[in-house]
Coordinates of C-alpha atoms and ligand atoms in Angstrom, one line a residue:
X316 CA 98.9 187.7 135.2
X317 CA 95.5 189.2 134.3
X318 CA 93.2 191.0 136.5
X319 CA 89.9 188.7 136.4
X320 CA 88.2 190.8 139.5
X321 CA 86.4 193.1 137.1
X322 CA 85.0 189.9 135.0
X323 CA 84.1 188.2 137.8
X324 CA 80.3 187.8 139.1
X325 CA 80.2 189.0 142.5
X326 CA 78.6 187.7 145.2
X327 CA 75.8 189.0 147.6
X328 CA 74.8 188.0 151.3
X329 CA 72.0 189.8 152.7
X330 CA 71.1 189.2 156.1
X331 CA 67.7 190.2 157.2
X332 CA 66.3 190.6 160.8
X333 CA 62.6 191.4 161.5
X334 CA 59.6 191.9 160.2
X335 CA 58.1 190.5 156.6
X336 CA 59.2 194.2 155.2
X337 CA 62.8 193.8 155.7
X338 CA 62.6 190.4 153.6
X339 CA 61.0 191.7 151.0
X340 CA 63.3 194.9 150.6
X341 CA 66.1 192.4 150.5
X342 CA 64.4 191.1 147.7
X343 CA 64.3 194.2 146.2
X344 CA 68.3 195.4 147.3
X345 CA 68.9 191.8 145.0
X346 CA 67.6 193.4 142.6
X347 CA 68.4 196.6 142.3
X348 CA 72.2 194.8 142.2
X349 CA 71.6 191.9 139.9
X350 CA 71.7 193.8 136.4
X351 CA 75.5 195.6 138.7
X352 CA 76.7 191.7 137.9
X353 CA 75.1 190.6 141.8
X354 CA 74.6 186.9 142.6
X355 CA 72.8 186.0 145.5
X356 CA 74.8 183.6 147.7
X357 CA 73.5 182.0 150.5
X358 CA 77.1 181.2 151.6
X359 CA 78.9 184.1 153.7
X360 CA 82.1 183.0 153.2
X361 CA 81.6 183.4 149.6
X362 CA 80.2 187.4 149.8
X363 CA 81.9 189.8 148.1
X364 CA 79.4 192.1 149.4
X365 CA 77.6 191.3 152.9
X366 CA 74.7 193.5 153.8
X367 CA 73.0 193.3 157.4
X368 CA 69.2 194.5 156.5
X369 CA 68.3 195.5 159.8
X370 CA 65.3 195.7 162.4
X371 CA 65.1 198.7 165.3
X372 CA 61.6 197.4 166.8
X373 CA 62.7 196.0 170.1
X374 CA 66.3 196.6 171.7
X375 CA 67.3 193.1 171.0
X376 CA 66.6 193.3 167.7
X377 CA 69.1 196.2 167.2
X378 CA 71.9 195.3 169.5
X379 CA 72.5 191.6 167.6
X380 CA 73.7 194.1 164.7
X381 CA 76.4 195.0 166.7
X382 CA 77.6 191.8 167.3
X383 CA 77.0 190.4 163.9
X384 CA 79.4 193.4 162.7
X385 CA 82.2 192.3 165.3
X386 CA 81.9 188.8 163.6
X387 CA 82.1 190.4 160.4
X388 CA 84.8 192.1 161.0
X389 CA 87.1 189.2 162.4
X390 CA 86.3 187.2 159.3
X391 CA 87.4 190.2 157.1
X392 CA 90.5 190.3 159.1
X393 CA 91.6 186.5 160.2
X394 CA 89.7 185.1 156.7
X395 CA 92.1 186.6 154.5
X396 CA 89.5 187.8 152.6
X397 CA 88.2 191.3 151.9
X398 CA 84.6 191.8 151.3
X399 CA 82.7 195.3 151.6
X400 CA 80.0 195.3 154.4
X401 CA 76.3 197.7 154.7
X402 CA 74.3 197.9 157.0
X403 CA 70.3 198.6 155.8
X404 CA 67.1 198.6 157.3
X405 CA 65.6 200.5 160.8
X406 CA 68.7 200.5 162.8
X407 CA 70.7 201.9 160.0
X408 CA 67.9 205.1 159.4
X409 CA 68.0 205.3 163.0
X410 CA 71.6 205.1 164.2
X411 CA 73.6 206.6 161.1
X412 CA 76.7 207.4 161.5
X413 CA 76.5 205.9 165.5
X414 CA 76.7 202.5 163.4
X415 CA 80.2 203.4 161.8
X416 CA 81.6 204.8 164.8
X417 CA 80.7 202.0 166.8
X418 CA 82.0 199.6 164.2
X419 CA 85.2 200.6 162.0
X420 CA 84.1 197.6 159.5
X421 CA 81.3 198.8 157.7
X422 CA 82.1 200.6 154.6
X423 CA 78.0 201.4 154.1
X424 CA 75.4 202.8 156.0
X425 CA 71.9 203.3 153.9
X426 CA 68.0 203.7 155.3
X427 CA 65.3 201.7 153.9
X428 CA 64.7 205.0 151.1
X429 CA 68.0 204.8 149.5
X430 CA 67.9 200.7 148.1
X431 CA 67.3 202.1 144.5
X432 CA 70.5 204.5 144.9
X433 CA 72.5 201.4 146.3
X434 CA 74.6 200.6 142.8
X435 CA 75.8 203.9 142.9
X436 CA 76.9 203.7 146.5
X437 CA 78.6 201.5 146.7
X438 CA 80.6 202.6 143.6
X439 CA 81.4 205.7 146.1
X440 CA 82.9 203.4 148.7
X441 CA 86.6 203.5 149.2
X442 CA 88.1 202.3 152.4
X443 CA 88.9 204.6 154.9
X444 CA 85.3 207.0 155.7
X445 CA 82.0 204.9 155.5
X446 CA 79.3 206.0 153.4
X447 CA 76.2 207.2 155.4
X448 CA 73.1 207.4 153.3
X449 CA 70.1 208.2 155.7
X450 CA 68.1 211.4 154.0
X451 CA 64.6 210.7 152.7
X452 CA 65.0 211.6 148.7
X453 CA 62.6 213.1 147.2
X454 CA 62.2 210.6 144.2
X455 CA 59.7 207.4 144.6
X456 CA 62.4 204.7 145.1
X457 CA 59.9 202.4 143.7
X458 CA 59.8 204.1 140.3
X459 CA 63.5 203.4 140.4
X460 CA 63.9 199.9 141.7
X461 CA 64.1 197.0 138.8
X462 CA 61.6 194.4 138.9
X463 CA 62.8 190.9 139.2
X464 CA 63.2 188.6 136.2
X465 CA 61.0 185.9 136.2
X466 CA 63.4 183.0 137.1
X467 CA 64.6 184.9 140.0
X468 CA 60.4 185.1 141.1
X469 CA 60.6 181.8 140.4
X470 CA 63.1 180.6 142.4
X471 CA 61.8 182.8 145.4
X472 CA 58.2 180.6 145.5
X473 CA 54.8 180.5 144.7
X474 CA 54.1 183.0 147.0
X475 CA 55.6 186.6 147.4
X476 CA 55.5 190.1 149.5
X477 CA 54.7 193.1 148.0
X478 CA 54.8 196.1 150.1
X479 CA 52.4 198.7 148.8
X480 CA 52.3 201.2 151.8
X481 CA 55.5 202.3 154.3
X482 CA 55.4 204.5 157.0
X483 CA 53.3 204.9 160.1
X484 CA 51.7 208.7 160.9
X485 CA 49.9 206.8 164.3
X486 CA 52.3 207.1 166.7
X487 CA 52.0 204.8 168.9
X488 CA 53.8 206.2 172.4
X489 CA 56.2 203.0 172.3
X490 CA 56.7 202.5 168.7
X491 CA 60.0 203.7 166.4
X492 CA 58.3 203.1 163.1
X493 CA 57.0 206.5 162.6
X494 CA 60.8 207.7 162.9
X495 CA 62.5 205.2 161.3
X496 CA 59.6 204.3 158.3
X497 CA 59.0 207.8 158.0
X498 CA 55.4 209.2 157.7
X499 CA 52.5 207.4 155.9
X500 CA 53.0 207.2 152.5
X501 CA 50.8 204.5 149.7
X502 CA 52.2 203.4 146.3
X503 CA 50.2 204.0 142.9
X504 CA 47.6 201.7 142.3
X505 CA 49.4 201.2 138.9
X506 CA 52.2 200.6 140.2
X507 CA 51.4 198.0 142.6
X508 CA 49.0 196.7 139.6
X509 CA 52.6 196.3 137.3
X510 CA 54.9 194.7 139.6
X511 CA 51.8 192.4 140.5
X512 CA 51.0 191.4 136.9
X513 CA 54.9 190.7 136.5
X514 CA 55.0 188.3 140.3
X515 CA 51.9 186.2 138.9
X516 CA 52.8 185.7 135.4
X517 CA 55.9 184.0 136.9
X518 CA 53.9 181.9 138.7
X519 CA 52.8 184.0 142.1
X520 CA 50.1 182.1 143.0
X521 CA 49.5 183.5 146.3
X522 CA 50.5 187.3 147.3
X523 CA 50.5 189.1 150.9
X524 CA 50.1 193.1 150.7
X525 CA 53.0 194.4 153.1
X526 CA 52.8 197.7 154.8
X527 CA 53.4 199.2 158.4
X528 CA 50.2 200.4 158.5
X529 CA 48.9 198.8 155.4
X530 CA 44.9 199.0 156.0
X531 CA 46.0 202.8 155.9
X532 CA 46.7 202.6 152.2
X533 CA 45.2 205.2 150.1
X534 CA 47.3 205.0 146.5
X535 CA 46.1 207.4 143.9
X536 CA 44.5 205.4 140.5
X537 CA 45.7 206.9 136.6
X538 CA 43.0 209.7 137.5
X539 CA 44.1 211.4 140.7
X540 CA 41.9 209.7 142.7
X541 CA 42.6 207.8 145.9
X542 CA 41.9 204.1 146.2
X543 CA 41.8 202.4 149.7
X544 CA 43.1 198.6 150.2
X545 CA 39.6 196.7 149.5
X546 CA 39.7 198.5 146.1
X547 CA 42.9 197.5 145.4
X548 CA 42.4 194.1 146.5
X549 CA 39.3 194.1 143.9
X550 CA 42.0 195.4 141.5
X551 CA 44.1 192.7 142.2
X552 CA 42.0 189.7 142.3
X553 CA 41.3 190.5 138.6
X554 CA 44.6 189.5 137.6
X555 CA 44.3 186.4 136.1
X556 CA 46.5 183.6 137.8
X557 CA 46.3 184.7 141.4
X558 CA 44.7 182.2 143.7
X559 CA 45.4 184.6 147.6
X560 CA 45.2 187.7 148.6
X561 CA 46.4 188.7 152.2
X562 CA 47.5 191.7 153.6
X563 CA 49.3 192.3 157.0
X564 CA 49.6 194.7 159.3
X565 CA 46.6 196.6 159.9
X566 CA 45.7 199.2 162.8
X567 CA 42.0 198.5 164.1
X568 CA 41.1 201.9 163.7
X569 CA 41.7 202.2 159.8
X570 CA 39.4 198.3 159.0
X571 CA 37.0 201.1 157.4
X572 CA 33.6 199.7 156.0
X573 CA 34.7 199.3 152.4
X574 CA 37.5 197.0 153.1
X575 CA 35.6 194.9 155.9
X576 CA 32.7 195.0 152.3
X577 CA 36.1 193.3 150.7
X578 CA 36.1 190.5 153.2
X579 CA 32.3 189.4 152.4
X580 CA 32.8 190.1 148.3
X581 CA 36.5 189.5 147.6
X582 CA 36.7 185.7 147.9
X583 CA 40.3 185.7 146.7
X584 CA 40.8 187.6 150.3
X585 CA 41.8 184.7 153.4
X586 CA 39.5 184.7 156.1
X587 CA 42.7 185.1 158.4
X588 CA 43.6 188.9 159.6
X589 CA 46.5 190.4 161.6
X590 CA 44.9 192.9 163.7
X591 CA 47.4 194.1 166.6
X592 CA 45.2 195.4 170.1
X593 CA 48.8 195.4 172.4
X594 CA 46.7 195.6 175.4
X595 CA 43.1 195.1 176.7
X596 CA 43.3 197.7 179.0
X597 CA 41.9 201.0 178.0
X598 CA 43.7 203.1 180.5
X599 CA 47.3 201.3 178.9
X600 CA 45.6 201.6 175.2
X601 CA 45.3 205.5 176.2
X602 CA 49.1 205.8 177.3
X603 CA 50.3 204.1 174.0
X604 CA 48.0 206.4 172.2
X605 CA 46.5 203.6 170.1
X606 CA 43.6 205.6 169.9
X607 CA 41.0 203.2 170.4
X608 CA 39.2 201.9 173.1
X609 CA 39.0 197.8 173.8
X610 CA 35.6 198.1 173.4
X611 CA 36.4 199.7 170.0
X612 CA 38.5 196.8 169.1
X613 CA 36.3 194.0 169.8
X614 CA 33.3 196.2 168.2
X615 CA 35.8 195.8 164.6
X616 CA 35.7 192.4 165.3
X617 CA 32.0 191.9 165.5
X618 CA 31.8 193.6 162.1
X619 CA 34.4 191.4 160.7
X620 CA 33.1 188.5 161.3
X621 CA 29.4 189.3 160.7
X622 CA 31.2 189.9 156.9
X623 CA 32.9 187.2 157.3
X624 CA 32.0 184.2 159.6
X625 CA 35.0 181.7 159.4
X626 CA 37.5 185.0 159.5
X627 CA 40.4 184.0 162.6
X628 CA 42.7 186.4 163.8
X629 CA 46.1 186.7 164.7
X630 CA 47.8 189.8 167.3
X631 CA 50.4 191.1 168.7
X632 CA 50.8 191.8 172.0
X633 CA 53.0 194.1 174.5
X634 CA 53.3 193.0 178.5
X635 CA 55.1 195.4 180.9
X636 CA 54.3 198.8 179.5
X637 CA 55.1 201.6 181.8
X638 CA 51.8 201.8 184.4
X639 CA 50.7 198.4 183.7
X640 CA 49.1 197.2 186.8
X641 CA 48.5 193.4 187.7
X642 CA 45.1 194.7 187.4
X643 CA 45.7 195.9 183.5
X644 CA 47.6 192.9 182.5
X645 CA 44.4 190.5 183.4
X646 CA 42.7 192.5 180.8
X647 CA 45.0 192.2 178.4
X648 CA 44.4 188.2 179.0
X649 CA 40.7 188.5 178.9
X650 CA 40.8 189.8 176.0
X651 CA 42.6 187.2 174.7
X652 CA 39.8 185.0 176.1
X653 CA 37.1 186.5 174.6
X654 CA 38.5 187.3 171.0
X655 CA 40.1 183.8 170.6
X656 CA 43.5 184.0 168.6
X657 CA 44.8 181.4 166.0
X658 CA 48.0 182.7 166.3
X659 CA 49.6 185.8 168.5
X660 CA 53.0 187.7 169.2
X661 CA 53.7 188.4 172.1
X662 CA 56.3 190.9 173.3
X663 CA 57.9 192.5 177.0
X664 CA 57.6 196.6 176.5
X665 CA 61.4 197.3 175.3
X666 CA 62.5 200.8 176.0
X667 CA 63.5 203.0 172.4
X668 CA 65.2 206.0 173.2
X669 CA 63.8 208.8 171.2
X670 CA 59.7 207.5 171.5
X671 CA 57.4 208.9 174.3
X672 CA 57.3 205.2 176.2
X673 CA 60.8 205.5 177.3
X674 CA 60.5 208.6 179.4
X675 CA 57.2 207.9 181.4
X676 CA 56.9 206.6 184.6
X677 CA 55.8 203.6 186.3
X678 CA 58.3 200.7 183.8
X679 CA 57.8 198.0 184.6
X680 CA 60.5 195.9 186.5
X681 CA 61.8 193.3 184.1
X682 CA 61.0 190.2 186.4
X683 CA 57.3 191.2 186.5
X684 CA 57.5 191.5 182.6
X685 CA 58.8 188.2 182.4
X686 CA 56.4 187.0 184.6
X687 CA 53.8 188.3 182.8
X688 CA 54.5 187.4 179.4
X689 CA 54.9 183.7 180.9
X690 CA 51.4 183.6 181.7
X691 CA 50.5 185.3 178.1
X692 CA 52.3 182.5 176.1
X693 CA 50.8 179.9 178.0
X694 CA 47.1 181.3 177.3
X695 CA 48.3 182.2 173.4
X696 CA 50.1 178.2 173.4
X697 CA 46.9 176.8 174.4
X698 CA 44.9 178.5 172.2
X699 CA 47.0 178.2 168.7
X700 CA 47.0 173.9 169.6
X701 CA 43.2 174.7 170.0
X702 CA 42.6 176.5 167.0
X703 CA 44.9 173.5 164.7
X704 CA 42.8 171.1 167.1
X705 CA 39.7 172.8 165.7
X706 CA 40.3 172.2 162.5
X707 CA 41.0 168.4 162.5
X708 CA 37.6 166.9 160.6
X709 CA 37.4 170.3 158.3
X710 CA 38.0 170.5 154.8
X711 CA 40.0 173.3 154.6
X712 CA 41.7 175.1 150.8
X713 CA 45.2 174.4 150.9
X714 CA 47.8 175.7 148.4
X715 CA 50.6 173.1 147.6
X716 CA 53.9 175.3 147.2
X717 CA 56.8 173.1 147.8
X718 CA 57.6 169.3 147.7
X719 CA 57.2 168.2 151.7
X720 CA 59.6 166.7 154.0
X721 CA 59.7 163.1 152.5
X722 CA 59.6 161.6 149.0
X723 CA 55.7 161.1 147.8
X724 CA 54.6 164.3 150.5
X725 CA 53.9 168.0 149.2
X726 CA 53.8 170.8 151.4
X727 CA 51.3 173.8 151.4
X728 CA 49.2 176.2 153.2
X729 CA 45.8 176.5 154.8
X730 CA 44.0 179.7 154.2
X731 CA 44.7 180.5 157.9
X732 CA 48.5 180.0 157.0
X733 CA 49.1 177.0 158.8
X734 CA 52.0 174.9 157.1
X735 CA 50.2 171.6 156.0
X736 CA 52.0 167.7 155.0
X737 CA 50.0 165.6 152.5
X738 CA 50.7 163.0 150.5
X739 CA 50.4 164.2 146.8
X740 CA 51.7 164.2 143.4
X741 CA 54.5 166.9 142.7
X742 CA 52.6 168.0 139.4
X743 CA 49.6 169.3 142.1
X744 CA 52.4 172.1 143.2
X745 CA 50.9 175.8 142.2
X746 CA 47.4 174.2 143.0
X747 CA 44.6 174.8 145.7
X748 CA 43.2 171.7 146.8
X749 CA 40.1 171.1 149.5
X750 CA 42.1 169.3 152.4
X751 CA 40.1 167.1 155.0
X752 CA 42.3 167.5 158.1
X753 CA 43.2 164.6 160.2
X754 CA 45.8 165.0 162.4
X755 CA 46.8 168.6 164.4
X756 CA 50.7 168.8 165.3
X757 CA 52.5 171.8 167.2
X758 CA 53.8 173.8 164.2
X759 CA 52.0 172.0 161.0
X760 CA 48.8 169.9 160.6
X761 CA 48.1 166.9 158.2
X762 CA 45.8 166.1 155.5
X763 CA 44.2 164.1 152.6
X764 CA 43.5 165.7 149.6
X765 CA 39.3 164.9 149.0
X766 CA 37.4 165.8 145.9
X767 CA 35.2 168.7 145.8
X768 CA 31.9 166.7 146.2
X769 CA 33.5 164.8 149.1
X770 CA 33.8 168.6 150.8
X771 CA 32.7 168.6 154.1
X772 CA 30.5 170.9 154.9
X773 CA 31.4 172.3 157.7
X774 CA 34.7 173.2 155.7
X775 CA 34.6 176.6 157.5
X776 CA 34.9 177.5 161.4
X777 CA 32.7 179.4 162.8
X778 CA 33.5 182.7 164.9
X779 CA 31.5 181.6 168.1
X780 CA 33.5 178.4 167.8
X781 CA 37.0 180.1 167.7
X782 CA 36.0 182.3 170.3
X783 CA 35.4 179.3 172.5
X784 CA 38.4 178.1 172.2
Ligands
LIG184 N1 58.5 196.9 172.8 C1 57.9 195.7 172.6 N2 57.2 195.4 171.6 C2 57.1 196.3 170.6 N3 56.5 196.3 169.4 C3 56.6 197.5 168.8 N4 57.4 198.3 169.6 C4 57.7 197.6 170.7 C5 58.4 197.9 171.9 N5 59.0 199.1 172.1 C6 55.7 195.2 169.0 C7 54.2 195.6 168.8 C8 54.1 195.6 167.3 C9 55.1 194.5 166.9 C10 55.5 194.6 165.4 O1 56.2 194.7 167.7 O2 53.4 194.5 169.3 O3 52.8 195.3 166.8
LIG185 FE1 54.1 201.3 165.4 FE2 52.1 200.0 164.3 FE3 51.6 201.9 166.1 FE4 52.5 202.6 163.7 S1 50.5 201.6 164.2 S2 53.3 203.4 165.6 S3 53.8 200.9 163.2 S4 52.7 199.9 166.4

């Protein structure tokens, strides 16, 4: 009989957990391994090569990788089957070699710097020790990592990550980015400038600028010179094609002057931001050493949205972080109040060993942080219904990116990335349409697609009317 392993396409699971980084380093893991003979599979029982791309943020978060690597490894061992299993991402840069001695399955350990060297490990796995691959090289994994062909952009959507900045150099006292992204560190403008050209002219029609702290971005140009985020964005809204530009997540203290300029000049730019406070209480804001004051924070926003008036906002939120009084929480819900969120995240403090949070006094006792974050979500509930509510009667731009739930129906996005039904034909896929909104739903809001004479013209919201919300 002949050997047909070696001939035979191989097949690749990736698993990702977390944030909107991790999916787009799969992405790229895909393919740095498609010209290795990689298929993507979305079937795991078809992997010859699983990969678990992995998120450290919260303690939940990591833990499900151990028990997705016990499941793994009964289905390598009762399946009858023998595929090779990494493990990727924040808990992998973190936890090392931990991972493979808590788990004899994985053959692959690699950090979130190494996806451009992964052809070449896993060529060094052999059964028996585990690869562990957690260093920081010295060369720009970017430079090294193979840009998609076309039909693969294709098949991924209309819309598309590209992370331009990793890393976090803030510090935040109960954060494990900074040790597990690594310090602060901004692609090229070129560079970012290439692999964009390449994700439009296969049909990117929207794209959203990924970074930890990606407001901190600061590539240099072809002449030496460093280029914050609204010049890139500039940059970028040249490229002929692209119809949206976002970019998540920001720090409050880095919206500098010239990228707020971007949100009045750049109208390729959504009027929808990500902007994080944690907590409305200053003495809690001091203790996570997000060095800014509430006051600060809502200041931001005032310039913002004098830029730009129909801008709405999105956060994330921690309850439960070690001090936090009763009397600290209710300013973390007034400010919720008085900013007015379209959307929020809301999170109970989790202890990370290794960051200053987990060895302070005063944590929090979990039934008050569950208490706690109860109330949150109720205020956050009310006001995401309020904001769709809101937007009932508007004409709002919506970009048609898939074919919708039943036959006749497209599916797109409003500019403040609500998922929206309407009734249209498929060939209006790729475009941006003016929307009137009639009806508001929990997780999606309906429209009719008007011409642009019919517009309404009160297509935009204003900011005192989201803050009354
Ligand atoms: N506990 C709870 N939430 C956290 N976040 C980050 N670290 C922790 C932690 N230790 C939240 C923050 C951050 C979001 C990505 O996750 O709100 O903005
Ligand atoms: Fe973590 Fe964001 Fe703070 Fe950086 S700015 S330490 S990524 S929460």
């Amino acid at each position: 009989m002949t050997d047909t392993t070696e001939l035979r396409p191989r097949k690749l699971f990736i698993k990702t957990y977390g944030c909107q980084m991790n999916v787009y380093d799969s992405d790229r893991m895909a393919d740095a391994l498609a010209p290795h003979g990689y298929e993507p599979t979305p079937v795991i029982d078809d992997a010859d090569l699983v990969v678990l791309n992995t998120c450290h943020i919260r303690e939940k978060a990591s833990e499900k990788v151990f028990s997705e690597l016990g499941r793994l490894a009964e289905l390598r061992r009762e399946g009858g089957r023998d595929f090779t299993i990494g493990v990727a991402g924040c808990v992998a840069q973190a936890e090392g070699e931990e991972i493979a001695r808590r788990s004899k399955a994985v053959d692959l350990v690699f950090g979130p710097q190494s996806y451009h060297r992964l052809p070449e490990l896993l060529s060094r796995v052999r059964r028996g020790t585990p690869v562990v691959e957690t260093e920081f090289p010295e060369e720009d994994k970017f430079e090294h990592l193979p840009l998609a062909q076309k039909q693969v952009i294709r098949s991924r959507g209309l819309t598309a990550f590209l992370t331009v900045q990793e890393g976090c150099d803030k510090f935040c006292s109960f954060c494990v980015v900074p040790y597990t992204r690594g310090a602060e560190t901004s692609r090229p403008l070129e560079q970012v400038l290439t692999e964009a050209r390449r994700l439009i002219e296969a049909g990117v029609r929207e794209l959203t600028l990924l970074g930890q702290n990606v407001n901190a971005y600061h590539g240099l140009d072809a002449a030496g010179r460093s280029v914050g985020l609204g010049e890139l964005c500039a940059r970028l809204a040249e490229i002929e094609g692209l119809a949206r530009l976002r970019y998540t997540t920001s720090h409050p203290s880095d919206m500098t002057d010239e990228l707020i300029a971007a949100h009045r000049d750049n109208d390729k730019l959504m009027p929808y931001l990500h902007l994080p406070v944690q907590s409305g209480s200053d003495a809690i804001l001091k203790v996570m050493n997000r060095r800014h004051t509430r006051a600060d924070y809502l200041r931001t926003i005032e310039r913002i949205k004098a830029a730009r008036p129909d801008v709405a906002l999105s956060g994330d939120f921690i309850v439960g972080f070690p001090g936090e009084t009763d009397a600290d929480f209710e300013q973390t819900l007034s400010i919720v109040r008085e900013v007015g969120y379209a959307s929020a995240f809301t999170f109970k403090y989790s202890i990370r060993p290794g960051t200053p949070g987990a060895d302070m006094d005063g944590q929090v006792e979990e039934a008050v942080k569950t208490e706690r974050l109860a109330r949150l979500n109720e205020l956050v509930t009310a006001q995401m219904r309020g904001f769709a509510r809101a937007c009932v009667g508007r004409t709002l731009d919506v970009l048609l990116d898939k074919p919708g739930r039943l036959p006749g129906q497209l599916g797109g996005r409003s500019p403040y990335l609500q998922a929206v039904h309407l009734e249209a034909s498929a060939d209006l896929i790729g475009t941006v349409q003016p929307v009137l909104i009639v009806g508001a739903g929990n997780n999606s809001i309906e429209g009719k697609i008007v011409t642009h004479a019919e517009r309404n013209p009160a297509s935009v919201l204003e900011s005192q009317e989201l803050a009354a919300i």
